[in-house]
Coordinates of C-alpha atoms in Angstrom, one line a residue:
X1 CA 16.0 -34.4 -48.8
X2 CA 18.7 -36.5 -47.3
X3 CA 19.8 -38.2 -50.4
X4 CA 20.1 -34.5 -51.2
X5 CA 22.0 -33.3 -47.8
X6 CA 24.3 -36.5 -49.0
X7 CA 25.3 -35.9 -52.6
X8 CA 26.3 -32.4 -50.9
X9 CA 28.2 -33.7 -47.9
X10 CA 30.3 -35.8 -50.8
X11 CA 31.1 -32.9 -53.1
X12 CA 32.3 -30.8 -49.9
X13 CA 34.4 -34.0 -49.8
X14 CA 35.6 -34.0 -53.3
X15 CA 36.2 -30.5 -53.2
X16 CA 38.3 -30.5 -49.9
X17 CA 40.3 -33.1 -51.8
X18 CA 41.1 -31.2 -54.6
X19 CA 42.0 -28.2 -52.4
X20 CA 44.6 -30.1 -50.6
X21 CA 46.2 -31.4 -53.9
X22 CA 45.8 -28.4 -55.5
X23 CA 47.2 -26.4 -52.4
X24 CA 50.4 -28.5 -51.9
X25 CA 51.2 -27.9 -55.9
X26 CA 50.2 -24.1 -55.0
X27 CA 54.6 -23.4 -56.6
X28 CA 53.6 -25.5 -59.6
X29 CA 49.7 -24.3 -60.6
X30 CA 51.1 -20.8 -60.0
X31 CA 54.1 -20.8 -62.8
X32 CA 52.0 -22.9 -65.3
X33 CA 49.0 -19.8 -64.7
X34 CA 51.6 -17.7 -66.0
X35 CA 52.5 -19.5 -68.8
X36 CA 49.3 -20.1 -69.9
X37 CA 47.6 -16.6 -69.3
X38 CA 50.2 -14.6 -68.5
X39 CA 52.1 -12.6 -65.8
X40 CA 49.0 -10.0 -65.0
X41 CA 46.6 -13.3 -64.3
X42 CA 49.1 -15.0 -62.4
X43 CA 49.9 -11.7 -60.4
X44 CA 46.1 -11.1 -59.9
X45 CA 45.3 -14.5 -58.3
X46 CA 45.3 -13.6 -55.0
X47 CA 42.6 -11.1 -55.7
X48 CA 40.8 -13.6 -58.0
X49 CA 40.9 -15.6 -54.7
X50 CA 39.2 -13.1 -52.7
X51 CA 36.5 -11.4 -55.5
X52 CA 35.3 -15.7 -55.0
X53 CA 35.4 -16.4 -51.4
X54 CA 33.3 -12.9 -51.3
X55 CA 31.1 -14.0 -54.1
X56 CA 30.4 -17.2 -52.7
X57 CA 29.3 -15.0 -49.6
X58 CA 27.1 -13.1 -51.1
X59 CA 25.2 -15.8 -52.6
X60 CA 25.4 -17.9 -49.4
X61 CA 23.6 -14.4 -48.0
X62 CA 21.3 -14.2 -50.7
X63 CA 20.3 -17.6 -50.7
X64 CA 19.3 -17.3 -46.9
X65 CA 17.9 -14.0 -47.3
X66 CA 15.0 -15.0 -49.6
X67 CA 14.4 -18.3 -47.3
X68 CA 13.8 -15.5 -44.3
X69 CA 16.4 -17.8 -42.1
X70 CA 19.5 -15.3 -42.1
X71 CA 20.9 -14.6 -39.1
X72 CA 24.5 -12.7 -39.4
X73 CA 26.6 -12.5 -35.7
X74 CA 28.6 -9.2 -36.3
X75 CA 31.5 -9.7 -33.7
X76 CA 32.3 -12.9 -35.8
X77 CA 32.2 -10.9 -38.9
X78 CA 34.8 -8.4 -37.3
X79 CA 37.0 -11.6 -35.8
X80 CA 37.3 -13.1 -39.3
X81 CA 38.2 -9.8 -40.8
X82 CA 40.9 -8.8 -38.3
X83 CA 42.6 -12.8 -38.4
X84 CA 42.2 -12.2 -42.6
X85 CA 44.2 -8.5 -41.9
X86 CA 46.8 -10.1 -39.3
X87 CA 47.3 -12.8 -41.8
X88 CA 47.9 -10.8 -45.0
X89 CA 49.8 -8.4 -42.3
X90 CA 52.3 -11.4 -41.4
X91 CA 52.9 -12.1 -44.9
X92 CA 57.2 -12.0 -45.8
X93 CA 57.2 -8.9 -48.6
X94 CA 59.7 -10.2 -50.5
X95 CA 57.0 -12.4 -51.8
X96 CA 53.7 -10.5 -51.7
X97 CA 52.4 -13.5 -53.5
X98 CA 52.2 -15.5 -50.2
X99 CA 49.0 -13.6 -49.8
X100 CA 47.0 -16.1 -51.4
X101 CA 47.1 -18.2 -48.3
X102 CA 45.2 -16.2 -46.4
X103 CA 42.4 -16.3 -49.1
X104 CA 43.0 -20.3 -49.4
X105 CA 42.8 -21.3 -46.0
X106 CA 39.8 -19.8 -45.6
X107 CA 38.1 -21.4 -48.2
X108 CA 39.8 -25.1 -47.1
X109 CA 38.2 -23.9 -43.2
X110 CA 34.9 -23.2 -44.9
X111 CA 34.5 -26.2 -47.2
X112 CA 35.4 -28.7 -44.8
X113 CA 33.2 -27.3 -42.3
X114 CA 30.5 -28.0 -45.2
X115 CA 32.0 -31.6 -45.7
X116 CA 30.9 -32.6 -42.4
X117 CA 27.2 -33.9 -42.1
X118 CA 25.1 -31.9 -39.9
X119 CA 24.1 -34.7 -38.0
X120 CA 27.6 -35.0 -36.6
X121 CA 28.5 -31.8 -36.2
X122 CA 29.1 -30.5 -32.3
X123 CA 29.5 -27.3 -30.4
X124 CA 33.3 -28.2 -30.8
X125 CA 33.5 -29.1 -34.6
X126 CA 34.7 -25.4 -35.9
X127 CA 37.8 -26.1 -33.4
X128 CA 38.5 -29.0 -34.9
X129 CA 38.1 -28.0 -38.5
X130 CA 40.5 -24.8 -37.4
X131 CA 43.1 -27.4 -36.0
X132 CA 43.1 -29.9 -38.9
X133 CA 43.1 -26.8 -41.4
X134 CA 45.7 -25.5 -39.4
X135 CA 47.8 -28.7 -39.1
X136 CA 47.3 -29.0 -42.9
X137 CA 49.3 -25.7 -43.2
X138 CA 52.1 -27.1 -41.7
X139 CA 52.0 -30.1 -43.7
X140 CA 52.0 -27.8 -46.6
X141 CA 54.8 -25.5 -45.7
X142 CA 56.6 -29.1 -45.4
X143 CA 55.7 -30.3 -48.7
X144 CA 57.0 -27.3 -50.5
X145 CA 59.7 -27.0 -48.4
X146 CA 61.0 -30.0 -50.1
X147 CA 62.0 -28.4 -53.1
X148 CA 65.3 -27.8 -53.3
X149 CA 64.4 -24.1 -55.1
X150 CA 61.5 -23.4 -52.4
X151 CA 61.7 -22.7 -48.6
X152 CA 59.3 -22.4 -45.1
X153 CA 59.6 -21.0 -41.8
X154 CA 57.3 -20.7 -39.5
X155 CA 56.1 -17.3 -40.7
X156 CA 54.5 -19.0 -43.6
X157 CA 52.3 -21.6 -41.1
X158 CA 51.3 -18.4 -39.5
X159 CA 49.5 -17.0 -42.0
X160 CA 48.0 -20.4 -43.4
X161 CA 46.9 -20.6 -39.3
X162 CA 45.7 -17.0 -39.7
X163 CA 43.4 -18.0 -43.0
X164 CA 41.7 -21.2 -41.3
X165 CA 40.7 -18.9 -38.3
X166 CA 39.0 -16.5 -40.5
X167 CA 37.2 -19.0 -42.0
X168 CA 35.9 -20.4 -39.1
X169 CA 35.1 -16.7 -38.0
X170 CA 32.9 -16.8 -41.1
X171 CA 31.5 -19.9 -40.6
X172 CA 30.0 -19.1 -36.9
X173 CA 29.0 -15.7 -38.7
X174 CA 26.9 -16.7 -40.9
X175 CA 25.6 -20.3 -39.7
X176 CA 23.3 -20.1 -37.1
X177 CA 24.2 -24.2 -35.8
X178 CA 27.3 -22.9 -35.0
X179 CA 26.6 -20.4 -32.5
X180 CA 27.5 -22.7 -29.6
X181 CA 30.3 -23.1 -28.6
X182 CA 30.7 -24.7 -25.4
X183 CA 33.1 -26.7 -23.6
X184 CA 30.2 -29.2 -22.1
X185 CA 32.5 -32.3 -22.9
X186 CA 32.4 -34.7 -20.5
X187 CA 33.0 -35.0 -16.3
X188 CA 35.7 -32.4 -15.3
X189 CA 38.3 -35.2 -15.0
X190 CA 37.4 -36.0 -19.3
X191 CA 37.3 -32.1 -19.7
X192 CA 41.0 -31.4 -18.5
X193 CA 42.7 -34.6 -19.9
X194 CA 41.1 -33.4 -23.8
X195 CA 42.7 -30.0 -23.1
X196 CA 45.8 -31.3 -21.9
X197 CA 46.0 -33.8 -24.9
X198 CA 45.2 -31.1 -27.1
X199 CA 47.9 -28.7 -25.4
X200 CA 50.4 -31.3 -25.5
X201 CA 49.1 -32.3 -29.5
X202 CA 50.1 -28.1 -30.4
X203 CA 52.9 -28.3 -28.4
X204 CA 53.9 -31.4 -30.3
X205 CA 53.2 -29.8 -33.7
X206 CA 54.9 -26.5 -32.8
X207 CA 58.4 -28.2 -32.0
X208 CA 58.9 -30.2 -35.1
X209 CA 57.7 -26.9 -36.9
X210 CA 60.4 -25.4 -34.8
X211 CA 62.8 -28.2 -36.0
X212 CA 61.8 -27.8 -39.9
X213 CA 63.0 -24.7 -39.5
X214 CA 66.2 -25.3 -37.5
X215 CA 67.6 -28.0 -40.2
X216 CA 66.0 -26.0 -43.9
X217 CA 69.3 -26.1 -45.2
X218 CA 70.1 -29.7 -43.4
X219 CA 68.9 -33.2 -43.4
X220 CA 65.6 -33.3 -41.2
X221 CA 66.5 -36.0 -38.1
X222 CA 63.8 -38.4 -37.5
X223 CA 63.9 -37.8 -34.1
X224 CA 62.5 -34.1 -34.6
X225 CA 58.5 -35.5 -35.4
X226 CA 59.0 -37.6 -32.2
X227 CA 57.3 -34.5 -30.0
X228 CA 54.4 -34.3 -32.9
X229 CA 53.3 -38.5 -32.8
X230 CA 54.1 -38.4 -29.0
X231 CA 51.0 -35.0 -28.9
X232 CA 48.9 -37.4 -31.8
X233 CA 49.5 -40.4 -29.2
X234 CA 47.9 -38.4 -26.2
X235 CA 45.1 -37.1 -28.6
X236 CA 44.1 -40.4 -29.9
X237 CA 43.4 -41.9 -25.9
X238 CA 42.1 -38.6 -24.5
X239 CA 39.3 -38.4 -27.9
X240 CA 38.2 -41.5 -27.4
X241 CA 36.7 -40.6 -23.9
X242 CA 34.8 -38.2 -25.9
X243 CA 30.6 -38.6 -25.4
X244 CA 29.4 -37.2 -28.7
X245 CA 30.7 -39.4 -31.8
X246 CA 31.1 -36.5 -34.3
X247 CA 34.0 -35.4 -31.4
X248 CA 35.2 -38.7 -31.1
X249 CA 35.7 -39.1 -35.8
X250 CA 37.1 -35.4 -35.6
X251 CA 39.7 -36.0 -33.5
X252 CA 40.8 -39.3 -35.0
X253 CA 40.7 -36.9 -37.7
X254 CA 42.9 -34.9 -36.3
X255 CA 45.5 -37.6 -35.1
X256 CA 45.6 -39.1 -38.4
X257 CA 46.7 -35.6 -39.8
X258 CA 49.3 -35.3 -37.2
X259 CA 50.5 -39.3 -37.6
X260 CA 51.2 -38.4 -41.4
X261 CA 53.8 -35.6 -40.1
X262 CA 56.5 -38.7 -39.8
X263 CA 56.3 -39.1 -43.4
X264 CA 58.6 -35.6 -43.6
X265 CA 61.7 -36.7 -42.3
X266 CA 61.4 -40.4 -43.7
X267 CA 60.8 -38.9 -47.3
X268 CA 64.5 -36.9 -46.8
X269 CA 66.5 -39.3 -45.0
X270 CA 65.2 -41.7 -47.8
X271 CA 65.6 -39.8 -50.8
X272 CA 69.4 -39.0 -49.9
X273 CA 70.1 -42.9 -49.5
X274 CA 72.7 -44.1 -52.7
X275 CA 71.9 -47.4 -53.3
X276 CA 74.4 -47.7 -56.0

């Protein structure tokens, strides 16, 4: 059984993977669709998107169903529905196809959720799943902001932030481990500096996002991700007080995520240098 529970621990793994790649080349996958099955299939993706993440719940359902262990916790069911409307809602309509995202991140919240093994997990694991999935968006709006025929604003992050809290919704739905939720971390004095590092860590993230925005049609200055690693910096020393080690690999996690935001303005400060 736990070579079993292993085998699928590593294929949530591979799978996460292969979202983030695929996620990033979203611009890319999405014109070569086109080509290769036409306009209609590359138009319908989005819904494509959705008929699987509601297939793949419906079997998830089934599946517990017929074991006798499903247990469904309504208000979660509404929350995940209303962050999936406010999400699509948010959405710029010049490009209905932005949609997708809301779809995508909640499959990236729900399959790295999976990728974690159950033995680790803690009553605070679906609020660090939401933050990395989260802090992935903005790594993503990055990435494809690099292009010089694509854009980002914060709108965009939004929405991506909009589909990993549905997915989380979803997850504390339908998974009865998750039901809760506590903040039982530690002495009060651990208790405050984890939410202040994680207020700062947001905080952090929020301004460079602010700055991507500022400087889309400029050269990103390195000091604009200082605010983001100075928030990772404070994470990293406040996690580590954490009791429970699952806490203490997510947010290490979660810092790592935020440490590879400096790689944004390095990339276009670098790729501008002439060396001739």
């Amino acid at each position: 059984m736990n070579a079993r529970l292993h085998v699928r621990t590593f294929l949530f793994h591979c799978l996460a993977l292969v979202l983030v790649v695929a996620y990033v080349n979203t611009f890319v996958l999405w014109r070569e669709i086109g080509y290769a099955f036409g306009r209609g299939i590359r138009d319908g993706m989005p819904f494509i998107a959705v008929a699987a993440l509601v297939l793949g719940v419906i079997i998830y359902v089934g599946v517990k169903a017929r074991r006798g262990t499903l247990s469904i916790a309504w208000p979660w069911i509404a929350a995940a529905v209303i962050f999936a409307v406010v999400g699509l809602a948010s959405t710029d309509p010049a490009f209905p196809a932005k949609r997708i995202h809301v779809p995508q991140y909640v499959i990236l919240a729900i399959v790295l959720h999976f990728s974690i093994r159950a033995s680790e997990r803690t009553a605070l694991t679906l609020l660090f799943v939401f933050f990395a999935v989260a802090a992935y968006g903005v790594h993503d709006e990055f990435l494809q902001g690099l292009h010089p025929r694509r854009t980002f604003g914060l709108r965009d992050m939004f929405v991506n932030a909009c589909g990993a809290a549905a997915g989380i919704s979803l997850v504390r739905a339908l998974v009865p481990g998750c039901r809760g939720l506590l903040l039982e971390i530690g002495p009060p004095a651990v208790r405050l500096g984890v939410i202040a590092a994680f207020v700062l860590a947001i905080g952090g993230v929020f301004l460079f996002a602010l700055a991507g925005t500022a400087y889309r049609a400029d050269i990103l200055p390195y000091w604009s991700v200082l605010p983001a690693l100075a928030g990772a910096l404070a994470l990293a020393v406040a996690g580590e007080r954490l009791s429970l080690r699952g806490d203490r690999l997510a947010v290490r996690a979660l810092v790592f995520v935020c440490l590879l935001y400096a790689v944004h303005p390095l990339v276009i400060n670098v790729a501008l240098l002439d060396f001739a």
